[in-house]
Coordinates of C-alpha atoms in Angstrom, one line a residue:
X1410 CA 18.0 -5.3 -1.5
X1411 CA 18.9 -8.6 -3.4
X1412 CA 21.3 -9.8 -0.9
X1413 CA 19.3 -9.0 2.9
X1414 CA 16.0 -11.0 1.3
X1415 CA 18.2 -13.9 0.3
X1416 CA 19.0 -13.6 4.3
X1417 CA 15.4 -13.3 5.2
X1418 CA 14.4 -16.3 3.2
X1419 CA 17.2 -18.5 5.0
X1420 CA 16.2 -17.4 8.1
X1421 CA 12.4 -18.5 6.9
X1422 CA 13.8 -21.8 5.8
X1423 CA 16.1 -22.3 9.2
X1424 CA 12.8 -21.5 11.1
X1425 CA 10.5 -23.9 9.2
X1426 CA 12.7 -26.9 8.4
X1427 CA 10.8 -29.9 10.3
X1428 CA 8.6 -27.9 11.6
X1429 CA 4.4 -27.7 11.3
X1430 CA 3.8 -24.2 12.0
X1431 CA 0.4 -22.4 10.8
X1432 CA 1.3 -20.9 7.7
X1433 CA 0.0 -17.1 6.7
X1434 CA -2.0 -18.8 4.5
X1435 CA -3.7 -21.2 7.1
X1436 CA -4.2 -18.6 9.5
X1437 CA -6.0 -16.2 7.5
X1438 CA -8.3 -19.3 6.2
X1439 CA -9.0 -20.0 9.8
X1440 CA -10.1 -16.2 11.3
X1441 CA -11.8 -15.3 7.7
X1442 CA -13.1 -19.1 6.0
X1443 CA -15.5 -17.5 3.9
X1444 CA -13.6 -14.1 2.5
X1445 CA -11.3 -15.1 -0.7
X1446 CA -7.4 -13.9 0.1
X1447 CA -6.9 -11.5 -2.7
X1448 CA -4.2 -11.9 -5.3
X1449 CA -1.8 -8.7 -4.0
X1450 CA -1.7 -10.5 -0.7
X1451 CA -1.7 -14.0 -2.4
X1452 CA 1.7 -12.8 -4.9
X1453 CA 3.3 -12.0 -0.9
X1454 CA 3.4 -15.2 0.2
X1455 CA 6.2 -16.7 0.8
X1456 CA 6.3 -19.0 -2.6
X1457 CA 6.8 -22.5 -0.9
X1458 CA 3.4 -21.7 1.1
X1459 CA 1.6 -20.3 -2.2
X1460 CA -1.1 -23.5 -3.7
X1461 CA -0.9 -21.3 -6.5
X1462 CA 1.8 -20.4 -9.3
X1463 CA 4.1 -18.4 -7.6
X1464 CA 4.2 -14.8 -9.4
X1465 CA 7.8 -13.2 -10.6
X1466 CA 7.1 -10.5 -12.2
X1467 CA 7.4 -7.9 -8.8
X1468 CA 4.7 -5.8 -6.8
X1469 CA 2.5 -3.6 -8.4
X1470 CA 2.2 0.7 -7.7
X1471 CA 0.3 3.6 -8.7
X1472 CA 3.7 5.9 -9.6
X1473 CA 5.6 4.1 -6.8
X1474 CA 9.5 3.8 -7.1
X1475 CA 12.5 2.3 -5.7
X1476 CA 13.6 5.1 -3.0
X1477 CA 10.7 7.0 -3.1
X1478 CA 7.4 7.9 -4.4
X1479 CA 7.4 8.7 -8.2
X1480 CA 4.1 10.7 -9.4
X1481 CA 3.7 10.6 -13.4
X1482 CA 1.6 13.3 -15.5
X1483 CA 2.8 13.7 -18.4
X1484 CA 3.6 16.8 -18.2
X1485 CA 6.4 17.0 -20.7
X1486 CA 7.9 13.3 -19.4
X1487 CA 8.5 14.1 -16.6
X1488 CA 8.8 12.5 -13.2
X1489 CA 9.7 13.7 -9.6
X1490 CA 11.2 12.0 -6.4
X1491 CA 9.6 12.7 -3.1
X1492 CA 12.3 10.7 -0.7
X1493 CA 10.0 8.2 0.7
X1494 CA 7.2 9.8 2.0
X1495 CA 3.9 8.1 1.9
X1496 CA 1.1 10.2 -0.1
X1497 CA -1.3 8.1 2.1
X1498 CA 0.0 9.3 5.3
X1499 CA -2.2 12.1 5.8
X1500 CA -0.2 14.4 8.4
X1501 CA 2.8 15.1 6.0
X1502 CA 2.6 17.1 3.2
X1503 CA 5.2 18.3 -0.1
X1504 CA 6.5 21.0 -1.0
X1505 CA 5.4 23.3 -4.0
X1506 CA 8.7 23.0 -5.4
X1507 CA 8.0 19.4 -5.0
X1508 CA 4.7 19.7 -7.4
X1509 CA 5.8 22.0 -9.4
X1510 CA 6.6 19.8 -12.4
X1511 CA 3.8 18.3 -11.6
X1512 CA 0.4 20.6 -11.1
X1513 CA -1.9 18.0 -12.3
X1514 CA -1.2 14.8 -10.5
X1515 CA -4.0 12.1 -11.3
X1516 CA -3.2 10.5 -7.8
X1517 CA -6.3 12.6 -5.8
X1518 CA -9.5 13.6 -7.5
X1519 CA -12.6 15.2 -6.5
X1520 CA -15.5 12.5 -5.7
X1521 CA -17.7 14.6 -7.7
X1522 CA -15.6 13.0 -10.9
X1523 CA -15.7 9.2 -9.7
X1524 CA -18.5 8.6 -12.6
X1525 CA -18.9 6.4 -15.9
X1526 CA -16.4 8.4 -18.6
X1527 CA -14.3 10.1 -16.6
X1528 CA -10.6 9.9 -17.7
X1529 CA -7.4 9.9 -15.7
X1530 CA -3.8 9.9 -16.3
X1531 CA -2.3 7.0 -14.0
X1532 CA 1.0 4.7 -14.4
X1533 CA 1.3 1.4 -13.0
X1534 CA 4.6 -0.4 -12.7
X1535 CA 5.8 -3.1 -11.7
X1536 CA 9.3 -3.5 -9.1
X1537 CA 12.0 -6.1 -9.8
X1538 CA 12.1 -7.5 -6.3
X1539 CA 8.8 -7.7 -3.4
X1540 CA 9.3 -8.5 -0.2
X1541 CA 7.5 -11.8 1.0
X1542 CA 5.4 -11.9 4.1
X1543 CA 7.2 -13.4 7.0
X1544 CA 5.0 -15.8 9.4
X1545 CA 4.3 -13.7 12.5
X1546 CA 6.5 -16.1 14.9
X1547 CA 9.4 -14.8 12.8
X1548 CA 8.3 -11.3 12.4
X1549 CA 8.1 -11.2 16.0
X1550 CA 11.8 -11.8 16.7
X1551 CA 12.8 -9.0 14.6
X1552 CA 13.1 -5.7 16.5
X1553 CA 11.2 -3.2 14.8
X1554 CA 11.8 0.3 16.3
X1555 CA 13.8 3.6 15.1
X1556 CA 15.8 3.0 18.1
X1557 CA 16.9 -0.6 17.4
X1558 CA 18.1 0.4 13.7
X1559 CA 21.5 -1.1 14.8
X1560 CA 20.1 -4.2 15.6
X1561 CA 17.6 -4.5 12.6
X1562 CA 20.6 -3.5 10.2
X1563 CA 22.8 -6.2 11.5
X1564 CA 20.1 -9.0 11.8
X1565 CA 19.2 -8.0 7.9
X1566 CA 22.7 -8.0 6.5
X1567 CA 21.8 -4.1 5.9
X1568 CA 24.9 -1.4 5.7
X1569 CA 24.0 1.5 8.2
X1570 CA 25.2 3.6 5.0
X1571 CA 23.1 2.5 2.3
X1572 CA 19.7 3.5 0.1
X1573 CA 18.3 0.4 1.7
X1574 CA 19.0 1.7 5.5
X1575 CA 17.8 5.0 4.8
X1576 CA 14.1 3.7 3.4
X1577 CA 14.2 1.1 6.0
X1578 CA 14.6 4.2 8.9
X1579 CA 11.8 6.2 7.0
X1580 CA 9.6 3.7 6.8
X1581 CA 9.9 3.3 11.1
X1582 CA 9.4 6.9 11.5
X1583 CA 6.2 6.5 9.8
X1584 CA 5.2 3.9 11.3
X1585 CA 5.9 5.9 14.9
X1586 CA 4.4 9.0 13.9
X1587 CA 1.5 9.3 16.3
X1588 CA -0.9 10.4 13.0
X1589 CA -3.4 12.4 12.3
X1590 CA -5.7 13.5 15.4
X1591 CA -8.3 10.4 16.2
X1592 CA -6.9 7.9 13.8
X1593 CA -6.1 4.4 15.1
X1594 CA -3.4 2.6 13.3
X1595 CA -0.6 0.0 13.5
X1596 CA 2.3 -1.2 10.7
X1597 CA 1.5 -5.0 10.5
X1598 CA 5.0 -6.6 9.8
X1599 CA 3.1 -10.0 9.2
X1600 CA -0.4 -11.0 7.4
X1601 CA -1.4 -12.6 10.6
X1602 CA -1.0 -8.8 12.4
X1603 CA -2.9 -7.6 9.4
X1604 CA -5.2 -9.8 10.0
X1605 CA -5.9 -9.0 13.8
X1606 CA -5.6 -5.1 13.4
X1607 CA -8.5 -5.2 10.7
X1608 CA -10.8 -8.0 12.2
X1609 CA -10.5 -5.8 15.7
X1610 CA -11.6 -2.7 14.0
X1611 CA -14.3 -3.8 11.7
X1612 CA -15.3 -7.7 12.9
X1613 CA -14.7 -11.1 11.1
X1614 CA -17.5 -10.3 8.4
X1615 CA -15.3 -8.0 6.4
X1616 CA -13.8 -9.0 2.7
X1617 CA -10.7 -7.5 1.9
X1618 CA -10.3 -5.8 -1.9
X1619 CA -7.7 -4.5 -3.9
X1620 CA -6.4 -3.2 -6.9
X1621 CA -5.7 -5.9 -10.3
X1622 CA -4.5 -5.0 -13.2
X1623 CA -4.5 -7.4 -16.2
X1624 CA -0.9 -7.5 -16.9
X1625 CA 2.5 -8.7 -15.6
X1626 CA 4.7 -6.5 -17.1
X1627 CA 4.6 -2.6 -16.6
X1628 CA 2.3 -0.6 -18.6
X1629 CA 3.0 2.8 -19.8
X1630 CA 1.8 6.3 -18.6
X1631 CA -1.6 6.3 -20.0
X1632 CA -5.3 8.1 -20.1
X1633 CA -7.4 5.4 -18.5
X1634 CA -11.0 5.6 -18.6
X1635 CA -13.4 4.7 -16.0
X1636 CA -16.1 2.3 -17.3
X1637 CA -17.8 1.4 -13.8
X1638 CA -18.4 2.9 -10.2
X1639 CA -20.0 1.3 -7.9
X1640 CA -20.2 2.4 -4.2
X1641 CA -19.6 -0.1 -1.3
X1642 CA -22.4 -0.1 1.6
X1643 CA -19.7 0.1 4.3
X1644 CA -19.1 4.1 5.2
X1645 CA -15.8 2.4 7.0
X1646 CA -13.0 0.2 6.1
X1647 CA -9.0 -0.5 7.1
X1648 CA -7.2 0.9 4.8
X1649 CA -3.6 -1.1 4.7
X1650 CA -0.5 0.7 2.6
X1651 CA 2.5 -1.7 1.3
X1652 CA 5.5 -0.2 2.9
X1653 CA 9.5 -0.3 1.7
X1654 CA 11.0 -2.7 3.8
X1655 CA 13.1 -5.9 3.4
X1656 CA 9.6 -7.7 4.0
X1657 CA 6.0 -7.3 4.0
X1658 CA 4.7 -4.3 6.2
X1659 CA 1.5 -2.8 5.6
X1660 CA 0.7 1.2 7.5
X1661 CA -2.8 -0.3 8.4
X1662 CA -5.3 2.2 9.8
X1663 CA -8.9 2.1 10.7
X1664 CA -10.8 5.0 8.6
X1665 CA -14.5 6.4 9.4
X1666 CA -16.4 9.0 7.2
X1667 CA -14.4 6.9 4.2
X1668 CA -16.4 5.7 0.9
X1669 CA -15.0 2.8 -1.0
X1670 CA -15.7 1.7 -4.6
X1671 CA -15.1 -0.9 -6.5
X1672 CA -14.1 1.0 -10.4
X1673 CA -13.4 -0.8 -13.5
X1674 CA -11.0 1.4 -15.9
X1675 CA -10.0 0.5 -19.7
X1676 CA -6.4 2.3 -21.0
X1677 CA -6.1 3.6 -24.3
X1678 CA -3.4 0.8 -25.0
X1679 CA -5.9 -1.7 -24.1
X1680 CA -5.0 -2.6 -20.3
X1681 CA -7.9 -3.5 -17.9
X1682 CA -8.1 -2.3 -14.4
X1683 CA -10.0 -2.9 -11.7
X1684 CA -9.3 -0.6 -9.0
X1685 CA -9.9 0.4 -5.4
X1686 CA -11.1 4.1 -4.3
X1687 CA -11.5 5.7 -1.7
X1688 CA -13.0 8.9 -0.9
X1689 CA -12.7 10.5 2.3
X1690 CA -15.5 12.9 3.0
X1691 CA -14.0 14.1 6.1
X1692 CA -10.5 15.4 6.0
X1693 CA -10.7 18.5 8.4
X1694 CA -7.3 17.0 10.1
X1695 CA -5.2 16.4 7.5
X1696 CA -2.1 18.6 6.9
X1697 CA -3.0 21.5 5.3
X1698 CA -0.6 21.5 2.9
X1699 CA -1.1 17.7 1.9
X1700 CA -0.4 17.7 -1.7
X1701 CA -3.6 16.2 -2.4
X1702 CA -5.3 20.0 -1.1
X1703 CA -2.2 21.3 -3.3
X1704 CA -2.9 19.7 -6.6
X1705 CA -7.2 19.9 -6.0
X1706 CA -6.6 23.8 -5.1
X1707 CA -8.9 22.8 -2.1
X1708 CA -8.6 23.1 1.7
X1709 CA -9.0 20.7 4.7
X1710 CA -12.7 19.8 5.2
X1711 CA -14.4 21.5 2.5
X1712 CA -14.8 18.7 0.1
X1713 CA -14.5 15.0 -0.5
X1714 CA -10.9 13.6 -1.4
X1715 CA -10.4 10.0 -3.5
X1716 CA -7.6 8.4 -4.8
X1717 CA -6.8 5.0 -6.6
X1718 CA -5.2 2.6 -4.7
X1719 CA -1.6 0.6 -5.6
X1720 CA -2.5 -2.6 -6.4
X1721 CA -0.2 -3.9 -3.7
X1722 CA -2.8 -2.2 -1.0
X1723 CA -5.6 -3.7 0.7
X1724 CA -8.8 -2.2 1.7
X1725 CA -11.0 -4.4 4.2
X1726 CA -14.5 -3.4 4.1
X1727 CA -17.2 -5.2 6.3
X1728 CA -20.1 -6.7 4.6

């Protein structure tokens, strides 16, 4: 993807020479002055905007991978590639033969084990490359719709034939997808959409959250263990999911009957977490053969379903 975000960042820098338009950065200070930006949105920015050290090192995913999804268990090594569906999006589902290296995926749990001692298997690791916010002025002039692929690919330097074009049309079709019955979504393709969807939904008194983890460099498949719990007041949030695409786009959508905690974890090889959960107690609508009802042997609506967040994922929770 090296050579269509060099283009997007000359068509940032063509947009912006000379001029004094409101920066992600401002914007967000002037709809939410007293909730702190945090650092997975910060390390988007657009570096030349960033007061801060500009980050190299890449975005950071629970088991996500360049072209797909990549779930770790270690079970025997191994790894699998799920194209690149979404485990977040909650009307698709995989395969058993999908799983079947893999029948003990830490991803989902049980909210009944979200408690001091509790140990999970999780990897997080960290991409070569992330894709920078673009300010929504510039955002705008980009087509984004499945049935404007021609135009996208050719305004992003993007073969029709490639890896990149095939994640790029996956990640539209997500977006698209009417979702599950009830829900009420959008795919922000700037912070200051972001922004709006969330604030609309939940009001300007909300703090958005996410996942950190103390390192820069990828950490190995370990058995972290969970140290802390604690349960947010809100019984609703936005959830917002990073998406593959040449730049920043986040599957935002509003979620009710959803618990979110704040959890601190400590690996066995010494890395510090603290991570975002959510637990939905209500998931009667979901696909039935999610893989999260797969892996928990469990069926729509019986019990509650969490999962750690990416720490490229935001959670905005009113307060």
């Amino acid at each position: 993807m090296k050579f269509f975000l060099l283009h997007v960042c000359t068509l940032l820098s063509v947009a912006f020479a000379g001029s004094h338009a409101v920066t992600p950065e401002v914007y967000w200070k002037s709809v939410l002055p007293n909730s702190p930006m945090p650092k997975s949105i910060k390390d988007l920015l657009y570096k030349e905007w960033n007061d801060e050290k500009s980050t190299t090192a890449g975005t950071t995913n629970v088991g996500v991978g360049k072209g797909g999804v990549e779930v770790h268990t270690g079970h025997k090594g191994k790894s699998v590639y799920v194209g690149v569906l979404s485990p977040f999006i909650y009307y698709d589902a995989l395969s058993m033969d999908q799983l079947k290296d893999n029948p003990n995926v830490a991803m989902f749990f049980s909210e009944n084990n979200l408690h001091q001692g509790i140990e999970f298997n999780l990897h997080f690791t960290k991409t070569g490359q992330k894709s920078t916010f673009l300010p929504r002025k510039i955002a705008d002039l980009i087509p984004f719709s499945s049935n404007k692929l021609p135009q996208i690919y050719n305004k992003l330097s993007v073969k029709p034939d490639s890896i990149e074009a095939k994640i790029m049309k996956q990640t539209l079709n997500e977006c698209e997808n009417k979702g599950i019955e009830g829900e009420e979504k959008c795919c922000a393709t700037s912070l200051e959409s972001m922004v709006d969807f969330s604030t609309t939904k939940l009001g300007t008194n909300v703090k958005a959250i996410s996942t950190e983890v103390n390192t820069k460099e990828s950490t190995p498949l370990q058995k972290y263990k969970m140290e802390v719990a604690k349960r947010l007041a809100a019984n609703k949030a936005v959830v917002c999911h990073k998406q593959s695409y040449p730049y920043a786009v986040f599957y935002c959508h509003k979620t009710v009957s959803t618990e979110t905690y704040a959890v601190s974890m400590v690996g066995v090889y010494g890395t510090k977490v603290k991570a975002v959960a959510v637990c939905h107690t209500d998931t009667a609508k979901w696909s039935p053969k999610h893989w999260a009802f797969q892996v928990l042997k469990v069926k729509p609506g019986t019990v509650p379903i969490c999962h750690i967040l990416p720490e490229d994922h935001v959670v905005w929770v009113p307060y």
